[in-house]
Amino acid sequence: MGCNLDKLTSFKDNCGFGLVAHLKNKPSHQNLEDAIESLSRMMHRGAVAADGKSGDGSGLLLSMPDEFMRKTANELGVDLPETYAVAMIFSTEDGEIDTFKKHCANNNLKVVLTREVPLDTNALGKQALEILPNIVQVFVIPQCLVSHERFDALLYLTRKECEHELKSNPDFYIPTFSSKVIAYKGLVMPTTIKQFYKDLNDEDFKITFSLFHQRFSTNTLPRWRLAQPFRGVAHNGEINSIDANRFNVNVKMETIDSDVFSDEELQRIFPILQDGGSDSASLDNMFEFLIANGMDFFKAARSLVPAPWQNSPHMDADLRAFYEYSSTCFEAWDGPAAVSLTDGKHIGCLIDRNGLRPSKYLITKDDRLFVTSEYGTVHVDDDNVLERGRLQSGEMIGLDLNYGKVLKEDDINNYLKSSQNYSKWLANDMEYLQEHVEATFADHSEYSFTDLEKKQRYFNISYEVLDQMIEPMAKDAKEPTGSMGDDTPLACFSTKHRNFTDFFRQKFAQVTNPPIDPYREKIVMSLNTGFGHIHNVLKEQDSFAKRIKATSPILMKEKMDVLVSYGDENHDRYDSYYKNKTFSTSFKTNLKVSLESLYQDVKNSIVNDKISIVLLDDRSLSSSEKLIPMPLAIGYINQHLKSDNVRQSVSIVAVTGEVYDPHSAAVLIAFGATAIYPYMMYSSVISHNERKNLSEKALIKKIKNTQISINGGLMKIMSKMGIATVASYRNSSLFDVIGLSDEIISDCFEKANSDLAGLCYEDIEKRIELSHFDAFVNDKTMFPLEMGGIYKYIDGGEYHDFGPAITKAINHTKDLKGLKTLIEGRDKKFIRDFFDFKSDKKEISIDNVESKNEIFKRFAAAAMSCGSISVEAHEAIAIAMNTIGGSSNSGEGGEDAARFGTLKNSKIKQVASGRFGVTPAYLRSADELQIKVAQGAKPGEGGQLPGSKVNAMIATLRHTTEGVTLISPPPHHDIYSIEDLAQLIFDLKQVNPKATVTVKLVSTIGVGTIAAGVAKAYADKIIISGADGGTGAAPLTSIKHTGNAWELGLAEAHNSLKANHLREMVHVQADGGLKTGIDVVKAAMLGAESYAFGTPLLTILGCKILRICHTNKCSVGVATQNEELREKFSGTVERLIEYFDFLAQDVREILASLGYSSLDEIIGRSDLLEVIDDEFAKKFDFQNVLRRIDGIDTCQVKSNDPYDKNEESHELLKKVMGTIDDPSKPITINAEIGNLNRSFGALTSGEIAARYGDAGLAPDTINFNLKGVAGQSFGAFLSKGVSIYLDGAGNDYVGKGMSGGKIIINPAQQGEEFSGAGNTCLYGATGGKLYVRANVGERFAVRNSGCITIVEGTGDNACEYMTGGIMVTLGRTGINFGAGMTGGLAFVYDKDREFIDNMNQELIEHVRIDTDDEETERIYLKKLLKDYIVETKSEKAQFIMDNFRAEIRNFWMVKPKNMTVLPLNPFEGE
Amino acid sequence: MLKFTEIDRANPSKRGVMERIKDFREVYEVYEEDQAIDQAERCMQCGDPYCHTKCPLHNIIPAWLKQVANKDLELAFNISNETSPFPEILGRICPQDVLCEGDCSLNETHGAISIGSIETHITESGFTKGLKPKFNTNSTKGKVAVVGSGPAGMSVAYFLLREGVEVHMFERANKAGGLLTYGIPGFKLEKQRVQRRIDFMIDAGMKLTLNCEVGKDISFESLENDYDSVFIGIGATKGKFAGINGEDGNNVHLAMDFLTAVQKRELDEEVENFIDVKAKKVVVVGGGDTAMDCVRTSVREGASSVKCLYRRDEANMPGSKKEVVNSKEEGVEFVFNVSPVSIEASGINLQKTTLSEADESGRQRVSIIDGSDYLEEADVIIMALGFDQELPQFIKDSGVELDKWGGVIINLDTKQTSKNKVYCGGDAVRGADLAVTAAADGKAAAKAIVASLNI
């Protein structure tokens, strides 16, 4: 709730993980050694402190080392019977072990031995040692004769009971209590785990398998119990939908009926989710519960983490049936996940539907299976390798220990689909609303109202909403695009009518998990919605398939009628199972009491009348009836039904006028609505179009388009948080609620984050009364609706900080003081306006305040690409910033190399998800490299620059061809988690060791956790961006409703960094609507050391806030590439400098008045601020913003150096430095390489780029011959002239950002059955050559714009967003090939004729090349293959070449549909 | 929308000079639909709609431009008539180049949207298609007396009638419309446009009493007693002289006397003291819109020559630029940088002036060039130097508070005087100003009056 102190120390975690197993279930000590070795070689994926001993925890989940346990027990005088179990316990307080034993005794378990686990505490770091628990093993045997299954059940029951009793001590923890497995884990490094746990050194400690895990937590307050693996699961990734899953677990428990436990025992087990656990721990709790209750291992795994089935036509029908059946009770635990699991009898590993976490396997000829995050973590001789592969999106691999058989995806699927006749069950009992509907949107009888306009007014449907939101949706079937940022006050501060959903700010993924691209990766998305009860999840039976289904939660009259008819006794469809009842949400007086009584009505009807569909209907709105805001009603009812344990049987449907954009729909769903009937949106379309003489068909299309738009918008909102299915989004509460009182939050939105606790029921009711009065009493005659003012300024409408008066003043005035007065007079519009200065010192003379030049250094221009703004504007900003000593920012989109080293050079170079123009020379030209994780205007979203805007200049800067559409993906495809970010930071620090590496985040509750993680990933600087940031183009509801004000995020990040003792390691910057000295000083007091400015700079250069940037028609030449319009540009460097000069002077004057002589002295001094003395201000709780905790307030280090010093690369650089200085002397170096050697070549490439730019060196000037398995980012940012030959394999990100040179990977085992490189290779490459004589991972050549590459097979999503270059694969591709591919070419060898199904057909087409017309292409391919054979001696290529006439017929050429000139130049590349 | 790069600004066509100077009919044609759509399509739909902000009535200009482009004339009509009491009139007579069009984001770079002409088109086409202003004729919330039927009075009446308030309008002249009827020449605004608006209001229940001068034919006190509120919108009709010798000569006339007389004649009303300029040399002193009205009227009245004398240069002329252009087309000669010294029978003595550096307000001061005196020959000299309020006795007697210059003190937001029931606006308070500001005053007063009636 409102006081977010706990957020400062909360955490998210990611990691390196894996498993090792002996296929024949043969125990050996070697298996243990391998597991530890493997884990040790992934240390860089975890967090390592400077002492090399402290980290966030690691561990092993081992098969029970029977021999060792028996021996140990024997030595202590106990002879273990066949059936026994061992509990591993972390205890910190006396008596806890006795409590545990008491519960054993109660459950017929006999304790035979208690053993202190022998430890060597020298292995621990200081912090770990301080909180080291007692680690005790308790051996138990059955008290009486029970079956093995019952014994295991009693172990589970006992552990749960003990956990519940000792809940008050968060450090009491039972890692495992099992007869099959045991965990050795804790706050210990992989390299010292063996030293710490002496048991692990015993040669008799033999295991058959191990799951292992190293944790990377975003905080620095690790706890012993948080180390993984858990009881059955080791997880790498983050469950984005965790809040929904946790809610649903509780709902599912309402109907549990178990074969293993009695009802009474179940009550003793509940709750099954342990408090304070991570997302992974909750997943483990649920998985374990299912297994303990006898659920099948594979079914449990695939029910929790299903493959994408809803929109996967290539999937086997029966398998889809299994998933569809399972979806009646299970929703996906959605998000990036690679999960290793075991129930002691099976082990397995699976990855999420999107393949966002790496999972690589190796099967050896001597019967061992390894699954790890990286290749090369265990040394295996080349000739011992049977198979080297990886899991593709949504796949699982398993091992049945009883039979010693590796079960691949197909084996598991065959088992799942044939275990029951799911297809038949579904056919009998599942109904689809669509089946009963003749036509949709044709019946308009419920869409006309005599008092429509009054109702529209009540629902804030103004002219502007019609014109800017509803009609564009109706016209284009998608949410409209806007530009610039949001400059209006928060809903809670507003004095105008605002929607209740405006209090809610959408959550989005940044760093610890990635957003999804809902357009290009639509295959994983689904809005499939079901109505009906949640059944007992532990059993399967045909009747459980009973469900009414809809393909979207957004209904229209026809489907509503069908839904309602099921509950209508007079209808032939009547089925008491689907009984429904309508509840009006209107009220006359007393909102709170009305809400409570509405709930009582609903609950009574559920309990007494057994209704299962609750229809909340606000159509009773009238001149005498007001409405309970729908989110309030849904949130309250949903939450209370759960606590009253009657949620499982109910689907809540909102019949509401409040929903007419995707945001409002998302709010209702996230708080529990199953479906929405937005009648007022449809009515508004009809009334707005009534004078247009549309045909019936055209009108229906328009209405339908609004529904399609909401569907699309919902997917976008879900995908922002990395959630793929609406089932996993429902109940997720994924919003920050700003400005509502703690009472409302705890009543209705308890799982949502909340800040600025303020408005209570009475305040909301007053606002409703006013709205109601204005809607129903105040009449307008000529044009009955309000005009609006939310999106664009309207006189008398919502306040805009860049309204006409201020903008005009900035445009023209010479009177900056007057401007300042104008801005400062705005009165309580933004959070900072609620604070006054309160100094503890006396005013000093301004002469004693630091100079303007010192202050200038802290000023930066916010990122704006040359492309989104004109060259003229971009260069003017660069010159101004460089002149005063601040920094300008290239933005995402490259920069003309001619500017490097001149006054026009941008000191800050941005690295964003599109990687446009990110070359070695670009990176070397920077003082600061800024990784844009999120953008204020549209965090969690990508962007698109249509081909029509990609002129010659932009094409050159972005390394692409004129006219090619450029897509920026929502995620960085090399940052799906925190350890990935650490890797990218590491890469950048290699290629440009002098640059500050910055990570740009967007303010949201929880950003502190992310900031701490980013600091631990060795970023030097963190930017907290306000949600009001600008953009050239973004969906309107994203601009308005995503992210928070910078004040909230900055204060949280600053304090969280302090709480984690990380503040001193990183610099913090803020941006978002800063305009005057007061803004700067307040930002400083809240913890920012530097300040970035965006929109004000554009406005000084002539921007008039037209909000038409996305149209390329900026009439003042600022945000356009149109030459004629650019001639109108009238901005000057001088005006920019004048503005900054004034700003710095303003800051100095304020400092003097406060008695301080420099900004440094007030940074983080939130105690110098106080809430203004004002009645309205008193309503809100500003403690989170003004909180000041003890600690250092500013960065104390020059740079935040990684633990890994990359010494090998520095050694190599020394060897090649002579050649770099004198390129006429080529050099060849032979060396071994291992997976610990990361970013190979980046350091060398950076040095080359520093001297020669992207022109680099002549081909083959510097040559490396390497043997082994290379670490991540092999050959990243490779410069021209460097050739790398690798006899072995690479990991993820091979050739990322390479600009030239060549990388040739020749593994010993060649061909498509073996992996030669990992995921996301060639991301953003601009040139060079990559050959891999084996297959490569997911998202190969993503956003490639120039590299020529040949491989022998790829994973899913290959060539995604590709804009240039040539890709050849001589083997199979995964699904979704070429999604978003707008440039470049691919040749795909498709002997099995299955490629077409794998193509994403939206933008690309496939053609044969065995005709006369394609002669050029054919010969080109042949030339490539020849070169490939020379470099790799590939057998497959040789075969194709030998039979070229026949084999050429098996090739497809894939090219973007609208491409006319093919980029076939054999002389490109080296 | 956003077609400003493809379509240039095009004003509506004007009648040929030779034809138009023969009569007092409007010079500008109204846009045809296609033209209006084309021109409306140029609009950028700015995030900050400066046109709307600048407009004294805060017309939602971008909205109706878009609806014109969308061919939803009815919606455009409704939105336009929601904020403005007579858009087709103001579309014709507003000096758009210093208001909405002057502030149009495209003005400096591409030429402003032709807002006024489109505004006229919307309501004229709407009327042609049968659209009408909508009034609330069902409820009677109260009763208000409106003194004066000029733009301020018409505006307050319009907005009151829409809210269902009973209106009784008193006008001392023969016809309603005030300045709109008698001041503005027909070539800018034909008089049936004004009458049409008056008729709409009469149809909606407004009582109009003509030839009734408050204070003479009916007492102000009785209005105060008989009505819930009284709005005074009597304009500023007292013309200014330059304060030079010879102004009392019978060759010197005030602009409004001249214009009103011609207007009355055109309306077939009885005219006393008609000022005949036929075949005479006319000079008009002043550079505002009234001066333009006078010179153009003189041309139409058959003057042998017409000159406009102005103290500053052309760039500094306060009036609407398009009127200057029209005047020149019609043969008017402009003499800039001259200041009147004295008047004699044969003409007016002038001194040449020059403009010095700008003062604090940004306006350049005028200084006289010594020894530059000369006589401008003229038969008729018309003084178009602005107007002063001429507070009638009944206001002075009514007890409302006046400022030290004798003006009525009002609340700027509500137009309420020191007496709760009495409101006052337009030129009566502002001095000579624009019709649109008078309309805005009327609108503000109506809002305040309705709010007071609701209590």
PDB file of N, CA and C in Angstrom, chain A residues 441 469-470 472-474 476-480 519 527 551-555 658-669 675-678 681-682 685 702-718 726 729 1037:
ATOM      1  N   PHE A 441     -22.102  -7.514 -34.200  1.00  0.00           N
ATOM      2  CA  PHE A 441     -22.203  -6.062 -34.348  1.00  0.00           C
ATOM      3  C   PHE A 441     -23.330  -5.621 -35.295  1.00  0.00           C
ATOM      4  N   MET A 469      -9.888   9.311 -30.233  1.00  0.00           N
ATOM      5  CA  MET A 469      -9.748   7.933 -29.786  1.00  0.00           C
ATOM      6  C   MET A 469     -10.757   7.008 -30.476  1.00  0.00           C
ATOM      7  N   ILE A 470     -12.042   7.275 -30.275  1.00  0.00           N
ATOM      8  CA  ILE A 470     -13.026   6.296 -30.730  1.00  0.00           C
ATOM      9  C   ILE A 470     -13.102   6.235 -32.249  1.00  0.00           C
ATOM     10  N   PRO A 472     -10.857   7.194 -34.588  1.00  0.00           N
ATOM     11  CA  PRO A 472      -9.674   6.555 -35.191  1.00  0.00           C
ATOM     12  C   PRO A 472      -9.671   5.039 -35.027  1.00  0.00           C
ATOM     13  N   MET A 473     -10.120   4.561 -33.874  1.00  0.00           N
ATOM     14  CA  MET A 473     -10.194   3.104 -33.705  1.00  0.00           C
ATOM     15  C   MET A 473     -11.186   2.523 -34.707  1.00  0.00           C
ATOM     16  N   ALA A 474     -12.326   3.207 -34.845  1.00  0.00           N
ATOM     17  CA  ALA A 474     -13.360   2.715 -35.750  1.00  0.00           C
ATOM     18  C   ALA A 474     -12.883   2.745 -37.201  1.00  0.00           C
ATOM     19  N   ASP A 476      -9.476   2.833 -38.319  1.00  0.00           N
ATOM     20  CA  ASP A 476      -8.245   2.101 -38.639  1.00  0.00           C
ATOM     21  C   ASP A 476      -8.115   0.757 -37.949  1.00  0.00           C
ATOM     22  N   ALA A 477      -9.029   0.418 -37.086  1.00  0.00           N
ATOM     23  CA  ALA A 477      -8.964  -0.839 -36.334  1.00  0.00           C
ATOM     24  C   ALA A 477      -7.709  -0.941 -35.489  1.00  0.00           C
ATOM     25  N   LYS A 478      -7.177   0.178 -35.131  1.00  0.00           N
ATOM     26  CA  LYS A 478      -6.104   0.170 -34.138  1.00  0.00           C
ATOM     27  C   LYS A 478      -6.082   1.468 -33.347  1.00  0.00           C
ATOM     28  N   GLU A 479      -5.458   1.348 -32.213  1.00  0.00           N
ATOM     29  CA  GLU A 479      -5.396   2.502 -31.322  1.00  0.00           C
ATOM     30  C   GLU A 479      -4.618   3.629 -31.999  1.00  0.00           C
ATOM     31  N   PRO A 480      -5.081   4.881 -31.875  1.00  0.00           N
ATOM     32  CA  PRO A 480      -4.403   5.970 -32.554  1.00  0.00           C
ATOM     33  C   PRO A 480      -3.026   6.278 -31.984  1.00  0.00           C
ATOM     34  N   TYR A 519       3.047  -7.735 -32.086  1.00  0.00           N
ATOM     35  CA  TYR A 519       2.732  -7.733 -33.519  1.00  0.00           C
ATOM     36  C   TYR A 519       3.552  -8.792 -34.245  1.00  0.00           C
ATOM     37  N   LEU A 527      -6.033 -13.914 -26.513  1.00  0.00           N
ATOM     38  CA  LEU A 527      -7.056 -13.279 -25.674  1.00  0.00           C
ATOM     39  C   LEU A 527      -8.169 -14.264 -25.341  1.00  0.00           C
ATOM     40  N   THR A 551     -13.223 -15.748 -28.058  1.00  0.00           N
ATOM     41  CA  THR A 551     -11.853 -15.489 -28.502  1.00  0.00           C
ATOM     42  C   THR A 551     -11.325 -14.153 -28.000  1.00  0.00           C
ATOM     43  N   SER A 552     -12.222 -13.360 -27.469  1.00  0.00           N
ATOM     44  CA  SER A 552     -11.785 -12.076 -26.909  1.00  0.00           C
ATOM     45  C   SER A 552     -12.656 -11.763 -25.708  1.00  0.00           C
ATOM     46  N   PRO A 553     -12.110 -11.085 -24.721  1.00  0.00           N
ATOM     47  CA  PRO A 553     -12.939 -10.701 -23.572  1.00  0.00           C
ATOM     48  C   PRO A 553     -13.855  -9.514 -23.880  1.00  0.00           C
ATOM     49  N   ILE A 554     -13.738  -8.933 -25.060  1.00  0.00           N
ATOM     50  CA  ILE A 554     -14.570  -7.777 -25.393  1.00  0.00           C
ATOM     51  C   ILE A 554     -15.786  -8.279 -26.182  1.00  0.00           C
ATOM     52  N   LEU A 555     -16.954  -8.189 -25.554  1.00  0.00           N
ATOM     53  CA  LEU A 555     -18.167  -8.757 -26.134  1.00  0.00           C
ATOM     54  C   LEU A 555     -19.020  -7.680 -26.798  1.00  0.00           C
ATOM     55  N   GLU A 658     -17.794   2.740 -19.213  1.00  0.00           N
ATOM     56  CA  GLU A 658     -16.500   3.324 -18.865  1.00  0.00           C
ATOM     57  C   GLU A 658     -15.375   2.857 -19.776  1.00  0.00           C
ATOM     58  N   VAL A 659     -15.624   1.807 -20.550  1.00  0.00           N
ATOM     59  CA  VAL A 659     -14.544   1.265 -21.378  1.00  0.00           C
ATOM     60  C   VAL A 659     -14.694   1.754 -22.812  1.00  0.00           C
ATOM     61  N   TYR A 660     -13.753   2.537 -23.260  1.00  0.00           N
ATOM     62  CA  TYR A 660     -13.725   2.919 -24.665  1.00  0.00           C
ATOM     63  C   TYR A 660     -12.307   3.144 -25.154  1.00  0.00           C
ATOM     64  N   ASP A 661     -11.347   2.668 -24.392  1.00  0.00           N
ATOM     65  CA  ASP A 661      -9.989   2.595 -24.919  1.00  0.00           C
ATOM     66  C   ASP A 661      -9.320   1.373 -24.289  1.00  0.00           C
ATOM     67  N   PRO A 662      -8.193   0.948 -24.822  1.00  0.00           N
ATOM     68  CA  PRO A 662      -7.589  -0.286 -24.314  1.00  0.00           C
ATOM     69  C   PRO A 662      -7.203  -0.187 -22.848  1.00  0.00           C
ATOM     70  N   HIS A 663      -6.815   1.009 -22.432  1.00  0.00           N
ATOM     71  CA  HIS A 663      -6.392   1.166 -21.043  1.00  0.00           C
ATOM     72  C   HIS A 663      -7.521   0.845 -20.072  1.00  0.00           C
ATOM     73  N   SER A 664      -8.691   1.411 -20.335  1.00  0.00           N
ATOM     74  CA  SER A 664      -9.799   1.182 -19.406  1.00  0.00           C
ATOM     75  C   SER A 664     -10.188  -0.293 -19.391  1.00  0.00           C
ATOM     76  N   ALA A 665     -10.091  -0.946 -20.549  1.00  0.00           N
ATOM     77  CA  ALA A 665     -10.402  -2.378 -20.592  1.00  0.00           C
ATOM     78  C   ALA A 665      -9.377  -3.164 -19.780  1.00  0.00           C
ATOM     79  N   ALA A 666      -8.124  -2.790 -19.925  1.00  0.00           N
ATOM     80  CA  ALA A 666      -7.065  -3.519 -19.223  1.00  0.00           C
ATOM     81  C   ALA A 666      -7.216  -3.400 -17.711  1.00  0.00           C
ATOM     82  N   VAL A 667      -7.620  -2.214 -17.255  1.00  0.00           N
ATOM     83  CA  VAL A 667      -7.771  -2.034 -15.808  1.00  0.00           C
ATOM     84  C   VAL A 667      -8.810  -3.028 -15.270  1.00  0.00           C
ATOM     85  N   LEU A 668      -9.947  -3.118 -15.946  1.00  0.00           N
ATOM     86  CA  LEU A 668     -10.999  -4.012 -15.443  1.00  0.00           C
ATOM     87  C   LEU A 668     -10.526  -5.460 -15.446  1.00  0.00           C
ATOM     88  N   ILE A 669      -9.836  -5.863 -16.491  1.00  0.00           N
ATOM     89  CA  ILE A 669      -9.397  -7.262 -16.577  1.00  0.00           C
ATOM     90  C   ILE A 669      -8.330  -7.562 -15.527  1.00  0.00           C
ATOM     91  N   ALA A 675     -14.894 -10.620 -18.740  1.00  0.00           N
ATOM     92  CA  ALA A 675     -15.237 -10.058 -20.040  1.00  0.00           C
ATOM     93  C   ALA A 675     -15.877  -8.691 -19.843  1.00  0.00           C
ATOM     94  N   ILE A 676     -15.920  -7.946 -20.929  1.00  0.00           N
ATOM     95  CA  ILE A 676     -16.429  -6.573 -20.889  1.00  0.00           C
ATOM     96  C   ILE A 676     -17.369  -6.360 -22.075  1.00  0.00           C
ATOM     97  N   TYR A 677     -18.474  -5.709 -21.807  1.00  0.00           N
ATOM     98  CA  TYR A 677     -19.406  -5.354 -22.880  1.00  0.00           C
ATOM     99  C   TYR A 677     -19.442  -3.829 -22.931  1.00  0.00           C
ATOM    100  N   PRO A 678     -18.625  -3.226 -23.785  1.00  0.00           N
ATOM    101  CA  PRO A 678     -18.494  -1.763 -23.785  1.00  0.00           C
ATOM    102  C   PRO A 678     -19.552  -1.108 -24.670  1.00  0.00           C
ATOM    103  N   MET A 681     -19.149   2.525 -26.060  1.00  0.00           N
ATOM    104  CA  MET A 681     -18.198   2.714 -27.155  1.00  0.00           C
ATOM    105  C   MET A 681     -18.907   2.466 -28.485  1.00  0.00           C
ATOM    106  N   TYR A 682     -19.686   1.400 -28.525  1.00  0.00           N
ATOM    107  CA  TYR A 682     -20.404   1.096 -29.774  1.00  0.00           C
ATOM    108  C   TYR A 682     -21.442   2.194 -30.078  1.00  0.00           C
ATOM    109  N   VAL A 685     -19.781   5.205 -31.562  1.00  0.00           N
ATOM    110  CA  VAL A 685     -19.413   5.055 -32.974  1.00  0.00           C
ATOM    111  C   VAL A 685     -20.636   5.329 -33.837  1.00  0.00           C
ATOM    112  N   LYS A 702     -17.118  -0.483 -38.847  1.00  0.00           N
ATOM    113  CA  LYS A 702     -16.562   0.535 -37.947  1.00  0.00           C
ATOM    114  C   LYS A 702     -16.706   0.141 -36.482  1.00  0.00           C
ATOM    115  N   ILE A 703     -17.883  -0.385 -36.154  1.00  0.00           N
ATOM    116  CA  ILE A 703     -18.090  -0.781 -34.754  1.00  0.00           C
ATOM    117  C   ILE A 703     -17.145  -1.921 -34.409  1.00  0.00           C
ATOM    118  N   LYS A 704     -17.072  -2.858 -35.306  1.00  0.00           N
ATOM    119  CA  LYS A 704     -16.214  -4.017 -35.075  1.00  0.00           C
ATOM    120  C   LYS A 704     -14.758  -3.581 -34.918  1.00  0.00           C
ATOM    121  N   ASN A 705     -14.382  -2.579 -35.706  1.00  0.00           N
ATOM    122  CA  ASN A 705     -13.003  -2.094 -35.621  1.00  0.00           C
ATOM    123  C   ASN A 705     -12.639  -1.601 -34.227  1.00  0.00           C
ATOM    124  N   THR A 706     -13.625  -1.048 -33.527  1.00  0.00           N
ATOM    125  CA  THR A 706     -13.288  -0.579 -32.175  1.00  0.00           C
ATOM    126  C   THR A 706     -12.958  -1.776 -31.292  1.00  0.00           C
ATOM    127  N   GLN A 707     -13.692  -2.855 -31.496  1.00  0.00           N
ATOM    128  CA  GLN A 707     -13.392  -4.045 -30.701  1.00  0.00           C
ATOM    129  C   GLN A 707     -12.018  -4.597 -31.071  1.00  0.00           C
ATOM    130  N   ILE A 708     -11.727  -4.623 -32.365  1.00  0.00           N
ATOM    131  CA  ILE A 708     -10.409  -5.098 -32.807  1.00  0.00           C
ATOM    132  C   ILE A 708      -9.313  -4.221 -32.204  1.00  0.00           C
ATOM    133  N   SER A 709      -9.590  -2.929 -32.149  1.00  0.00           N
ATOM    134  CA  SER A 709      -8.597  -2.015 -31.569  1.00  0.00           C
ATOM    135  C   SER A 709      -8.355  -2.308 -30.099  1.00  0.00           C
ATOM    136  N   ILE A 710      -9.433  -2.557 -29.382  1.00  0.00           N
ATOM    137  CA  ILE A 710      -9.270  -2.849 -27.952  1.00  0.00           C
ATOM    138  C   ILE A 710      -8.512  -4.169 -27.795  1.00  0.00           C
ATOM    139  N   ASN A 711      -8.854  -5.145 -28.616  1.00  0.00           N
ATOM    140  CA  ASN A 711      -8.120  -6.413 -28.561  1.00  0.00           C
ATOM    141  C   ASN A 711      -6.629  -6.173 -28.766  1.00  0.00           C
ATOM    142  N   GLY A 712      -6.322  -5.430 -29.827  1.00  0.00           N
ATOM    143  CA  GLY A 712      -4.919  -5.152 -30.125  1.00  0.00           C
ATOM    144  C   GLY A 712      -4.257  -4.394 -28.982  1.00  0.00           C
ATOM    145  N   GLY A 713      -4.996  -3.411 -28.453  1.00  0.00           N
ATOM    146  CA  GLY A 713      -4.449  -2.616 -27.358  1.00  0.00           C
ATOM    147  C   GLY A 713      -4.228  -3.450 -26.105  1.00  0.00           C
ATOM    148  N   LEU A 714      -5.149  -4.375 -25.847  1.00  0.00           N
ATOM    149  CA  LEU A 714      -4.974  -5.251 -24.687  1.00  0.00           C
ATOM    150  C   LEU A 714      -3.712  -6.083 -24.844  1.00  0.00           C
ATOM    151  N   MET A 715      -3.524  -6.633 -26.033  1.00  0.00           N
ATOM    152  CA  MET A 715      -2.321  -7.431 -26.258  1.00  0.00           C
ATOM    153  C   MET A 715      -1.079  -6.588 -26.036  1.00  0.00           C
ATOM    154  N   LYS A 716      -1.158  -5.340 -26.491  1.00  0.00           N
ATOM    155  CA  LYS A 716      -0.006  -4.458 -26.336  1.00  0.00           C
ATOM    156  C   LYS A 716       0.252  -4.178 -24.854  1.00  0.00           C
ATOM    157  N   ILE A 717      -0.811  -3.943 -24.107  1.00  0.00           N
ATOM    158  CA  ILE A 717      -0.631  -3.646 -22.681  1.00  0.00           C
ATOM    159  C   ILE A 717      -0.089  -4.869 -21.949  1.00  0.00           C
ATOM    160  N   MET A 718      -0.634  -6.045 -22.295  1.00  0.00           N
ATOM    161  CA  MET A 718      -0.124  -7.280 -21.686  1.00  0.00           C
ATOM    162  C   MET A 718       1.331  -7.494 -22.057  1.00  0.00           C
ATOM    163  N   VAL A 726      -4.301 -13.503 -21.980  1.00  0.00           N
ATOM    164  CA  VAL A 726      -5.154 -12.699 -21.111  1.00  0.00           C
ATOM    165  C   VAL A 726      -5.498 -13.476 -19.836  1.00  0.00           C
ATOM    166  N   TYR A 729      -3.039 -12.528 -17.477  1.00  0.00           N
ATOM    167  CA  TYR A 729      -3.082 -11.104 -17.153  1.00  0.00           C
ATOM    168  C   TYR A 729      -4.221 -10.797 -16.190  1.00  0.00           C
ATOM    169  N   THR A1037      -2.752   5.862 -25.631  1.00  0.00           N
ATOM    170  CA  THR A1037      -2.942   5.460 -24.228  1.00  0.00           C
ATOM    171  C   THR A1037      -1.622   5.121 -23.564  1.00  0.00           C
TER     172      THR A1037
END
